[in-house]
XYZ file of C-alpha atoms in Angstrom:
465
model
C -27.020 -26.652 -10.717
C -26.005 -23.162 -8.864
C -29.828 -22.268 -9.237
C -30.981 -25.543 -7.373
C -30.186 -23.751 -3.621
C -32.249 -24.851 -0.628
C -35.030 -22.419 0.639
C -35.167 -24.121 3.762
C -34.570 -21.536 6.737
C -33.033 -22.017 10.329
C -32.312 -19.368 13.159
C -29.386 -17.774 12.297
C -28.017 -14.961 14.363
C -28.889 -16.660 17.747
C -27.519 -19.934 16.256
C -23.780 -21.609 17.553
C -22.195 -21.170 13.529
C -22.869 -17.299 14.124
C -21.326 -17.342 17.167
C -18.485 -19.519 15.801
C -18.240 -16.802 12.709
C -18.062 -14.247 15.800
C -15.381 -15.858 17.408
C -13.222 -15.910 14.372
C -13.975 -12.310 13.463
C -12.545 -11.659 16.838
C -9.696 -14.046 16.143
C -8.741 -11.814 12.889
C -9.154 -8.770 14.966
C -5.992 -9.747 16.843
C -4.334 -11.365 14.479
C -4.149 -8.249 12.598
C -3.655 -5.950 15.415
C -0.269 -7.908 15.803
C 0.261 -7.613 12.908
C 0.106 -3.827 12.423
C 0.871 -2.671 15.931
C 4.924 -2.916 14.989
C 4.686 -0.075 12.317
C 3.560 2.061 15.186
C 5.610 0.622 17.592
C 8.675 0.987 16.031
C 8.676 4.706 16.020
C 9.468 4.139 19.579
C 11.407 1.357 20.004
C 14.239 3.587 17.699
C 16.560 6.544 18.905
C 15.425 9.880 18.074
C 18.194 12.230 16.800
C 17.964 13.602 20.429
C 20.638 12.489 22.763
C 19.186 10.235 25.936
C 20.812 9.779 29.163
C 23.030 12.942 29.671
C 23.301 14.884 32.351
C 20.931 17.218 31.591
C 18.130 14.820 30.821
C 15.386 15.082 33.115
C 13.861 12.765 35.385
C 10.822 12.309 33.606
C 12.963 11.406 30.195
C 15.406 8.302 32.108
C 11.957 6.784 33.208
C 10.267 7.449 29.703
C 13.825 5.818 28.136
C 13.130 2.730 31.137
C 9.534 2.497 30.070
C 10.106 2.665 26.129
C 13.573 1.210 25.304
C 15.548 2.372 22.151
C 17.586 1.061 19.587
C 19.679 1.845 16.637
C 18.318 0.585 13.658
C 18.868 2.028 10.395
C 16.079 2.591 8.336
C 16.875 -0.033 6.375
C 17.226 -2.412 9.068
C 13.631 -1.146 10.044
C 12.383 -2.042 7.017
C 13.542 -6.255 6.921
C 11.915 -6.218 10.326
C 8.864 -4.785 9.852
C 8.123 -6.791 5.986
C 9.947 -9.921 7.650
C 6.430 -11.517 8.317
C 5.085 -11.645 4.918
C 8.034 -14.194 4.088
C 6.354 -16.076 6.862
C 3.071 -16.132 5.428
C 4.534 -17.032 1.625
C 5.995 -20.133 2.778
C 2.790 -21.414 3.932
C 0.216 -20.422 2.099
C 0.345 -23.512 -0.796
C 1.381 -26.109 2.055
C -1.294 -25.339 4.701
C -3.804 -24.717 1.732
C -3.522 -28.689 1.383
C -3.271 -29.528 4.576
C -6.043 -28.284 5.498
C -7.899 -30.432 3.607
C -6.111 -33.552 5.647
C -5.762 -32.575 8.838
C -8.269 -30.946 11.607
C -9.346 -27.443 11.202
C -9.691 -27.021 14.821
C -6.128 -27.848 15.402
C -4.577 -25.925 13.124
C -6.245 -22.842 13.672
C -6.006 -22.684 17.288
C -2.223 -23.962 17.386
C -1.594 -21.210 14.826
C -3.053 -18.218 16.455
C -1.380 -19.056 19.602
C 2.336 -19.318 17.911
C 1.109 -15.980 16.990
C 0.341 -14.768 19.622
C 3.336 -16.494 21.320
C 5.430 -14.669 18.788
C 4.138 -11.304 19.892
C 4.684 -11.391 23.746
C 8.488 -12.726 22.687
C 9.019 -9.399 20.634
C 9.830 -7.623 23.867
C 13.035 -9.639 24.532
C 13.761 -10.526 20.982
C 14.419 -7.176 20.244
C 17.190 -6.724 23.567
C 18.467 -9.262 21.936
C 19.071 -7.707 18.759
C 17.578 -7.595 14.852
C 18.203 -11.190 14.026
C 16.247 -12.664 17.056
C 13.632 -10.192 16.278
C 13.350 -10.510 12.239
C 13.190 -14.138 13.068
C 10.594 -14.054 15.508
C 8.455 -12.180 12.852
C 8.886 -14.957 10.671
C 8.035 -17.064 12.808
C 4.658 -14.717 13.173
C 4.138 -14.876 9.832
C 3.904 -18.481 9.522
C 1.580 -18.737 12.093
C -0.483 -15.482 10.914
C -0.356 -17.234 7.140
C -1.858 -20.586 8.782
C -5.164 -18.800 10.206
C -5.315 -16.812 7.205
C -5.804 -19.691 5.074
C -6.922 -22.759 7.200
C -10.243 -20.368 8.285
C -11.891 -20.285 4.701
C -12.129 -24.123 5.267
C -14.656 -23.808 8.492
C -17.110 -22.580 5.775
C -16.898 -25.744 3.849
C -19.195 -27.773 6.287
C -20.203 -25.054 8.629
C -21.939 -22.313 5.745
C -25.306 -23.419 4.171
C -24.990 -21.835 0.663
C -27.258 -19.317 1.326
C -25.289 -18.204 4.097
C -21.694 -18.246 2.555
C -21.124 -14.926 1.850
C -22.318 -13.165 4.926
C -20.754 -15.684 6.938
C -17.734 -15.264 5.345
C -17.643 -11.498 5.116
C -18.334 -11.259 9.029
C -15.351 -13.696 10.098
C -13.332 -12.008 7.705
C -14.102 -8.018 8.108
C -11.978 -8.694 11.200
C -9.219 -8.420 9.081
C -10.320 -4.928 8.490
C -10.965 -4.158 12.039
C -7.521 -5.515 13.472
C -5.952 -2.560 11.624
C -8.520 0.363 13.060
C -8.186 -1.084 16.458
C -4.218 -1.426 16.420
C -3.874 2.399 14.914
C -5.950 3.340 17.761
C -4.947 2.470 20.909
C -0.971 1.525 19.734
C -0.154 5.392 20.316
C -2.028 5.648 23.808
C -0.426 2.094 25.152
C 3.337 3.256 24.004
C 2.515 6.633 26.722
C 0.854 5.256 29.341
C 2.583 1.999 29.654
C 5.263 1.464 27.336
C 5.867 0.105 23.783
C 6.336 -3.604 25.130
C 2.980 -3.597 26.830
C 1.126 -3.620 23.346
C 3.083 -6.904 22.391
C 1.925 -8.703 25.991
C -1.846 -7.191 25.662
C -2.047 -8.849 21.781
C -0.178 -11.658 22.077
C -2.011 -11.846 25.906
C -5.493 -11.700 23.899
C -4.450 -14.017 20.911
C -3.608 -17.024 23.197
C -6.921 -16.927 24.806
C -8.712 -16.668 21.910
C -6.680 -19.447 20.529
C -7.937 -21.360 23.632
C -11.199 -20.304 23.847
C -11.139 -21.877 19.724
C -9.979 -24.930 20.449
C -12.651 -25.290 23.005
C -15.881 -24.205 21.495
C -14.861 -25.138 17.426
C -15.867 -28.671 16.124
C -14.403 -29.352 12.767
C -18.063 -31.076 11.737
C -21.100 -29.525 12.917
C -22.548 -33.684 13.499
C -19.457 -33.469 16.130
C -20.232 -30.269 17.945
C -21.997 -31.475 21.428
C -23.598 -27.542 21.871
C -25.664 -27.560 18.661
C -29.387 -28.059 18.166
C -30.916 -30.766 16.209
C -32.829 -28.188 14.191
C -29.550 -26.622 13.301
C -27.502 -30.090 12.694
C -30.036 -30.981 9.965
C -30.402 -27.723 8.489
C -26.425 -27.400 7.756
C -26.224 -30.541 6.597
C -29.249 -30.781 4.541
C -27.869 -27.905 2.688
C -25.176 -29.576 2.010
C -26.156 -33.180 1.127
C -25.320 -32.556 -2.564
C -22.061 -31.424 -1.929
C -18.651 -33.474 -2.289
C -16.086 -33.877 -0.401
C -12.387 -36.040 -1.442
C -12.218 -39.227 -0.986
C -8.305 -38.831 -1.526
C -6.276 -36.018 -1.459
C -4.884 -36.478 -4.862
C -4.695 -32.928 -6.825
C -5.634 -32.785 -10.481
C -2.913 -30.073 -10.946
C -2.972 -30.397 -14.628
C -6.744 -29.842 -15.075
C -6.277 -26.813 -12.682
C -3.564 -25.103 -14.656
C -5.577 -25.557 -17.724
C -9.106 -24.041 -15.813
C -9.831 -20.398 -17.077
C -12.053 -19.822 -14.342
C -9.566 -20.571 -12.101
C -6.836 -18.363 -13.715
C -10.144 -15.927 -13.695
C -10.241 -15.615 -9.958
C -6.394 -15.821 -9.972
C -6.210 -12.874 -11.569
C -8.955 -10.975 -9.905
C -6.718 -11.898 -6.650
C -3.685 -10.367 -8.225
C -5.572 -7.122 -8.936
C -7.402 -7.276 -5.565
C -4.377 -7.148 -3.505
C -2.647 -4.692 -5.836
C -5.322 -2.261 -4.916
C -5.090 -3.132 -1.147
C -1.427 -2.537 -0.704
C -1.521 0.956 -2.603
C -4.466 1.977 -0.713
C -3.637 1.228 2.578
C 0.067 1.081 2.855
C 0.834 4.535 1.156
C -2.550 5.753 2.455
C -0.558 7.726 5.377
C 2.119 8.999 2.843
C -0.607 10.609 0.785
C -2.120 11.953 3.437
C 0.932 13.548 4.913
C 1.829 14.708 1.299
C -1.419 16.335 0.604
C -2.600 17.385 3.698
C 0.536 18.353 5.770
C -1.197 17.265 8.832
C 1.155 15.616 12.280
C 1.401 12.255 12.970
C -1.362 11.480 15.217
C -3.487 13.353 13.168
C -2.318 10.980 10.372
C -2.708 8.234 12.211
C -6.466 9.098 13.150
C -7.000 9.770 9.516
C -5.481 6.875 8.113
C -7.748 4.536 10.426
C -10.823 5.612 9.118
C -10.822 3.482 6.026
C -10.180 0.560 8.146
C -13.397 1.081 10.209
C -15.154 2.440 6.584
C -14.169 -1.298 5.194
C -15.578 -3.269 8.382
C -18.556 -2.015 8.292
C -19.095 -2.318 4.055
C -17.266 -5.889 4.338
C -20.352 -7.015 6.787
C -23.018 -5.389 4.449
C -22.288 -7.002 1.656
C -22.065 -10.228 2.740
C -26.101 -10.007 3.927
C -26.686 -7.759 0.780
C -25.143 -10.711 -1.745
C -27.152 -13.508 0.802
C -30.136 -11.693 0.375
C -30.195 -11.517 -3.469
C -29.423 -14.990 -2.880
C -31.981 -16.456 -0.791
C -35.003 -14.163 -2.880
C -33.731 -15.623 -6.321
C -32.855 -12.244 -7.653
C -29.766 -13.383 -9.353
C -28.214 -16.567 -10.215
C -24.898 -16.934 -8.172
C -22.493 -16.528 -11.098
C -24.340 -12.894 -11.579
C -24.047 -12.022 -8.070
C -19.999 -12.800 -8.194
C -19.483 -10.606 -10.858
C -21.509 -8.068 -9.515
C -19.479 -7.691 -6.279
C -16.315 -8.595 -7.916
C -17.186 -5.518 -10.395
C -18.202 -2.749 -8.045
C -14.644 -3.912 -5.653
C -12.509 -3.577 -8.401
C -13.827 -0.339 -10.198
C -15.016 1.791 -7.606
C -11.903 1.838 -6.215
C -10.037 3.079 -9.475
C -12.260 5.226 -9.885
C -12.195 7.183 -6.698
C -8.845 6.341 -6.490
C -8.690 8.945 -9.775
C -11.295 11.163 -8.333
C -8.620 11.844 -5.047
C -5.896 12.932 -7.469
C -8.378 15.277 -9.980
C -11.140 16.249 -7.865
C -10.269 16.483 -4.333
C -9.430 19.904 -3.984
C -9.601 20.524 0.238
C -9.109 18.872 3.308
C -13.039 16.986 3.434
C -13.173 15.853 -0.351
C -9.639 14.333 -0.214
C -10.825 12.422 3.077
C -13.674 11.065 1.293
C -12.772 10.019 -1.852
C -9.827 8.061 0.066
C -11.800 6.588 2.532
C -14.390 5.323 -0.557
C -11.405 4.311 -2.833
C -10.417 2.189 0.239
C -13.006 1.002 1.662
C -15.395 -0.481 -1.867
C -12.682 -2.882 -2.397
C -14.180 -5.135 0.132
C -16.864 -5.950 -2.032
C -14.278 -8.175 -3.729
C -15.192 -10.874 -0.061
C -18.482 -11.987 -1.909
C -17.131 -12.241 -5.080
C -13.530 -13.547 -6.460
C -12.248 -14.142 -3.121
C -15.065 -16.491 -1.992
C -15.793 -17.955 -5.743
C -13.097 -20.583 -5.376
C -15.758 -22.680 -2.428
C -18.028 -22.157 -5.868
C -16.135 -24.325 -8.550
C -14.508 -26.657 -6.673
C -15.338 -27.291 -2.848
C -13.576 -30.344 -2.576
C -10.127 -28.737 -3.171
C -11.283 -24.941 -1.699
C -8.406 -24.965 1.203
C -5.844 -26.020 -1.672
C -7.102 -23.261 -3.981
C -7.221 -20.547 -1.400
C -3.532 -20.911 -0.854
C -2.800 -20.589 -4.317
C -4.663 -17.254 -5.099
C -4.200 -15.916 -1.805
C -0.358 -16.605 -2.831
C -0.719 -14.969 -6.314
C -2.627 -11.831 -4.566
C 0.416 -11.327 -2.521
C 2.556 -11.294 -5.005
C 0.144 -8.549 -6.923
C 0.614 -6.577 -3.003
C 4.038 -7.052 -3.266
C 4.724 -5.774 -6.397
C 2.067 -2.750 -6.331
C 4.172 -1.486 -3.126
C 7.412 -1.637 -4.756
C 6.596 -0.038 -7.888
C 4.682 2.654 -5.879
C 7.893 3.320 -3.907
C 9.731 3.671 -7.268
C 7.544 5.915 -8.587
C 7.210 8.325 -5.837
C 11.496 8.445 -5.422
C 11.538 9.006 -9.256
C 8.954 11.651 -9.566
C 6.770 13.253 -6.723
C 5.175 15.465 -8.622
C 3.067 13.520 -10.622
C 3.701 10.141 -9.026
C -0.157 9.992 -7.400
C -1.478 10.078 -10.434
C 0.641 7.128 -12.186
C 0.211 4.900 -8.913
C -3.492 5.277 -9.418
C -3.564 5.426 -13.101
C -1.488 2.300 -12.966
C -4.179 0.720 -10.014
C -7.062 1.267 -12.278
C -5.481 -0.405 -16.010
C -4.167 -3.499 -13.699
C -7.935 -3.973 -11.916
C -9.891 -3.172 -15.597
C -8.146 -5.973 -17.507
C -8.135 -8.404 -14.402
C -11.639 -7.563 -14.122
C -12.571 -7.972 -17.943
C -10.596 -11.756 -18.311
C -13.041 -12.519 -14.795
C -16.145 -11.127 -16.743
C -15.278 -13.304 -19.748
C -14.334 -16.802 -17.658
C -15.827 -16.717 -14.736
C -17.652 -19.985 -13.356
C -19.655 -20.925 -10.546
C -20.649 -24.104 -10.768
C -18.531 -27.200 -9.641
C -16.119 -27.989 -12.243
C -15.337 -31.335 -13.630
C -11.897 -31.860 -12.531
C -13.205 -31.181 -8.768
C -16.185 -34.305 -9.534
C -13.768 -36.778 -9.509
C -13.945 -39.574 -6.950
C -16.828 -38.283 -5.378
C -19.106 -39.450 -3.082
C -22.004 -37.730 -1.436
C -22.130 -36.873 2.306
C -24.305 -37.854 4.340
């Protein structure tokens, strides 16, 4: 029964799966600061509308053009390069989902990060070499980028107690949200002081050691790991004696397809990432639109919600633990709590930015808090799949990860559409639009929402021990 949770404690911040969780936060850091560093980038890796290189170019311009070389890319060119790694992380999202059930976590993520990581110091000479070396190298990215993202969630499957699952999760994964912040950051001041291809070597530099340092210190099973205490060794897997793990690798696809709290969670995914993609892909557009403030002003302002959403993703993780361990709420409650409060808030101050913000502070805010409350969303759909079905968790991550994306993808298009077709009153649809999608994903969650192992993911089971 989800009630039936052990109240057994252990040390847990000075204890080796905290400073595992740790290492992976730092892990998504990079992987998402080389991920976003090439929409910075990129401004100066193309030619201005300035001519370079004629006689009366200065000095201090041929060194800048030595330090920072340029291309010709047309905007749309700029574009395929810069979404070329999402069809990276599509292809493997379903595929390593399974796999990662099979195969060794350890492996997987640490061979991953460093093709990353790989990927990024290549960029540099993929790009002399023109767009189709460099579109493919951020494919290539992507599939390694699409591997962490996915394999990760499975660490928590023998390394989380249950009473630790969300704010271990949330702390490995608000990396994700710091990446971004970071990368926004210091991308600009690299690019001047040492050149655009120095941000690719320092990231992909970083990623490979980290990819090292996890293949060193990670043990798939905490019974493996030679650095951890007894006390710790039977506390994680005390808390876990009741639950199953496959025998086979067999998927009971039908039973799946025909689970409405899976297509619950699915959903919530779909809406999840919708609101993620508006918010912080047009978030610079809006401000520049609005505001009328210069790039690196923009830049500045458009980081805050990162740093806003890494510090709210860690919070709620120990808020939704808490409530947990003091048998406030029953774990189903505590899902649709979170999974409430990261859907709405953000439609609702994503409305409040377009009606109410009428100067330069209020419009900050209300963006920053339309933003940043989505994370709320880690303790609830996005980590409700380990809930109902632990046995098959990698499999199902890939799968509404994968529908998510396709919510992302399709939120950013339309968006696009909508402010070509009509800029006047185009904010207000794209948020309007936001806030329908996340209230009826949010009501069909409310209705079918589960957590408690279901039957289909019972079958063959056998206890650990």
């Amino acid at each position: 029964m989800e009630d039936q949770l052990p109240s057994r404690k252990a040390p847990s911040f000075c204890s080796l799966r905290y400073g595992l969780c740790l290492l992976l936060h730092f892990c998504n850091v990079v992987m998402m600061s080389q991920r976003m560093c090439l929409s910075l980038t990129v401004v100066a890796m193309v030619n201005s509308t300035e001519p370079h290189g004629w006689p009366n170019t200065s000095t201090k311009d041929l060194l800048d053009n030595i330090k920072n070389p340029r291309y010709n890319w047309s905007p749309e060119i700029r574009g395929v390069i810069l979404s070329s790694i999402l069809y990276g992380m599509l292809i493997v999202k379903i595929p390593v989902g399974y796999l990662s059930g099979i195969y060794s976590i350890r492996k997987m993520v640490s061979c991953a990060l460093i093709l990353s990581s790989l990927s990024s110091l290549l960029i540099p000479l993929a790009a002399d070499a023109g767009e189709m070396p460099l579109i493919a190298c951020r494919v290539v990215q992507g599939l390694g980028q699409g591997t962490v993202s996915i394999a990760q969630h499975m660490v928590w499957v023998k390394w989380a107690p249950p009473l630790e699952r969300g704010r271990l999760t949330s702390l490995s994964v608000s990396g994700l949200m710091l990446g971004p912040f970071i990368a926004l950051l210091t991308t600009g001041f690299i690019c001047q002081a040492l050149g655009w291809p120095f941000v690719f070597y320092i990231f992909g530099a970083c990623g490979c050691a980290l990819g090292l340092f996890w293949f060193i210190l990670f043990y798939d099973d905490p019974k493996d790991h030679p650095c951890i205490s007894v006390d710790e060794k039977e506390f994680i897997t005390s808390s876990l004696v009741a639950q199953v793990t496959s025998s086979g690798q067999s998927l009971p696809i039908k039973a799946m397809l025909k689970s409405l709290p899976l297509w619950a969670i699915s959903l919530g995914c779909f809406a999840f990432s919708w609101t993620n993609h508006v918010m912080f892909l047009y978030s610079p557009t809006f401000i520049s639109s609005k505001l009328h403030v210069n790039v690196t002003e923009n830049g500045l302002l458009s980081a805050l919600p990162y740093l806003f959403s890494w510090v709210l993703g860690i919070l709620v993780g120990q808020v939704a633990d808490l409530f947990l361990s003091r048998n406030m709420f029953h774990v189903i409650t505590i899902r649709k709590l979170f999974t409430t409060l990261g859907l709405l808030l953000p439609s609702l101050f994503g409305i409040c930015l377009c009606h109410l913000s009428s100067g330069f502070h209020s419009t900050i805010i209300f963006l920053i808090l339309a933003s940043a409350t989505a994370v709320f969303c880690i303790v609830g759909i996005l980590i409700n799949p380990l809930d109902i079905a632990p046995r098959y968790y990698g499999f199902l991550k890939g799968v509404t990860v994968l529908i998510g994306m396709t919510g992302g993808l399709t939120s950013s298009t339309l968006a696009g559409i909508i402010l070509n077709r009509d800029p006047e009153s185009s904010w207000s649809k794209i948020f309007f639009l936001m806030a329908a999608i996340n209230i009826i994903s949010l009501t069909f969650y409310l209705i079918f929402a589960k957590a408690e192992i279901q039957d289909w993911a019972k079958e063959k089971q056998h206890t650990r021990l």
